[in-house]
């Protein structure tokens, strides 16, 4: 007796789970089960086909993708290519079973270039061609036609805006109705953004690169959005930029903007930043050699994630003040390279701020100085949801007493410890001191607790072969460790990234590729 088949909705949920875990091989095998499974898998696999092999045009899987897309190109586009002297190397004559293109949701400029590499005459990209002007002209024709094809036939939700006007290529306004996320350069023509502003109003996530130009058109596009929630700005330069027009447009979204990520510098005045009182996530990756100057009215009471990836110039107390103004919502405070506290008191004030204002904290970064132990003990007693702790030092500190403290005093929820020595950024090879015997004592005391993820930044060279043997023993035999790695920063460990993913609700381009 045959068992009843699962409803299509259930199958789709299963395949979504497999997709999120990057198990493309399993998804591929599911295509072959039967017609129903195939119809449920195809939309999932083709949501972002480029990510299957980093879209390297030489890869077999990518050649298969480009062959399929070529077969789906309408006749008039193929004729237009030929009329412009663009040679096509047809990779397949098979008729596809589905209109796969309609399921694609992600489109970046590198995908278009990869398609041209994989399907069309490779000489289009050969700058040594005898007639470079014709080559560049033909290349632009190809790119525009392909953008036209994808935006009309697909359900694009993430788009990288090209450097030529899209609305001069395509006409139907519905092409942009489903757009949720865009990446763009701020130094492209303002008219491109002004054209989009008329038809594109549902953007939730905006990533601005090369924010070296206060683009009036981009400011208009930002102003008309209805539900902007995420903003990332990057200039790739250290020169100061004040995006007054863009900043003023963002103020319209002060009640909806929940996530801000600055890379390079903060791009508008502290007074404008202070307006975003609904922020849930603030990420700073600052290379500009100046401290954060927060306006007196700055208050982020609902902040859940405070991420300081790199900031060498902002005083430690600034972050303490941010924490003190929250209303118990902070779940994660992650820091990598930051300015050292000026004193033990400043380090202790930070710990006490977490104790008094962060009852929900799950992951915390502490700059460790001798003399803060009493404050640290109060913190671990009150923060009973703590799952991970990162301890930073640039001093020579014996690790064993602190590890014993964590094994005996920390809440049972704790399952990740990162001992970080960033002395190489400050004073050379200074940091945590430990021996094989120290590690053995600590792991023996940890027995009976949750399996531990243990991460070390070892600038002092304590991680000897004997230490590695101890770590291997408690990972593979005595089963105290779930994982261990030697890392310099949180982002160096894929395991940490997966476990502490802040933006799990966003299918960002950074994590897709």
Phi, psi and omega in degrees: 000127181282137177284147180298144181282156179288146175299152181303323181297320179293318178300317181298319179297320178296314182292326176299318180297316179297319179297315181297336179264014174058031179265073184293326181299317178296317178300318179300320179291329179293334178301333189266359185292301177196179185297319182297315179296318181300315181294333178276330183280320187306312180298330179287313182294326186265007176299318179217071185296336184297331185284351184295331180213032183058012180051049170277117189297343179278343182291144182298318182295323179290320177300324178294319179297312182296324178298317181294316181295320178302317182297337181267354178297135178294155185301322185293330177289318178299320179294320179298321177300311183296321180296336179262017176074023181263115181282138179244134175257091185301117183274346182201152174246001181289143176273121181298149180287331181231162168274079188301328186299327183296343181269350183292131182243353187235129180216119176237163182298324180294335177290318177298315179296321178297321177298317181296319176300317190279335187243317187266173184306119183299337182295344177300333181257011182266103182291350178273006180301152182293337179229084185296324182297317178294319180301312180296321178297314180296321180298318179295322177299313180300312183299316181296317180295321180290319174302316178304313181299311184292318184289333178277321187267342188254175177248064188292125176250333175238128183223133168268118184290124179284177184266018174230155184296123180286321186287352171274352180258318184242155181247321186294126181291334182297344181303331185255003186293332182265000183297124178248334187216131176227149170243138181209161170263136182283349184262017176269174186303129176303331182296328178300316179289324179296324176294316181294326183303335182281338188232355187236104186229006185246023181292131177255331183229129183232122178246116183251115175259161181050052181281055181259006185219125180280084192284116181297321179295318178296321178299320178295317179299318179297319186298326186273357181292150185259337187212044180293125184240335187228133178228130172233130179233135182216138178247344182062008180227161178267343180303143182288140176227133176241102183274077185294312182295316179296316179300316180295326177291325181293333180302329178302336184255024184297337179265350181246336184287116187251338186225127177231134178229116176255131176236119182106301179195174172269129198264354176219174191294151177303330180296322178288316179303324181295342182288340187272069187284351180265005184307137172253336182219129176232118181240127182238125179227074197256125177256345179296136187273064176207149181283160173292128176250093181281140177291151182303332182274000182301126183203114180242074189294337185256014182299131179250328184230121174243111186242115177247094183285318178202122177197097185272356192237351179274128179302144182304325184294337178299318180289326175300317180293324175299314181298319183296336182267002177275162184247049175079016184264341186299128178247335185214126171236103184245127180227146175246270181261113183223171178283140182290143172302142182289337185205169174299321180300317180295321177295320181290320179302321178298313180298318180292327176298318177295317180302318188270342188234358186232062180293341182260007186299133180250324178226133183221146174252129180237128170277114187270127171230144175299130182114355179255006188300321181295320177292322180296322180294320178295321181298312183290337176287323184272328185268080188277358177258008184296124179249332183216144178222135175246128181245117183259140170211156168239006180260167172278110184235131174287123188283330190302312180303320180290322178295319177298319177302315180293322180293331186256333187249333186292152179299155183294346179286341184297128181218007178215130177231131177235112174268109187249124175249112180250031179300333181294339178274348187234292191232025178087209191276071175240148181165207185289137177249131178204160181233169174304320180295321177301314181297318179300315180300315181295314182294326176296321179288335181282343183306139182096349177261181177297148175304136190259138168261117191240119184236135186232138167250106192251083178279346183270351179079024178284342185279074182281175177300325180294320177296318179298321177298319178297314179299318179295321180299314184277352173272315190259335187244303183276352172053054171259325182263139170271326180194154170213149178208154168262117184226159175262323181222162180304321183291350180282347183249116178299325180298317179293318179302314180295321185283324185248036180296117182285316188257054185293341181277351183253130173272073187283154179298327183298324184264342180290317192280000000 
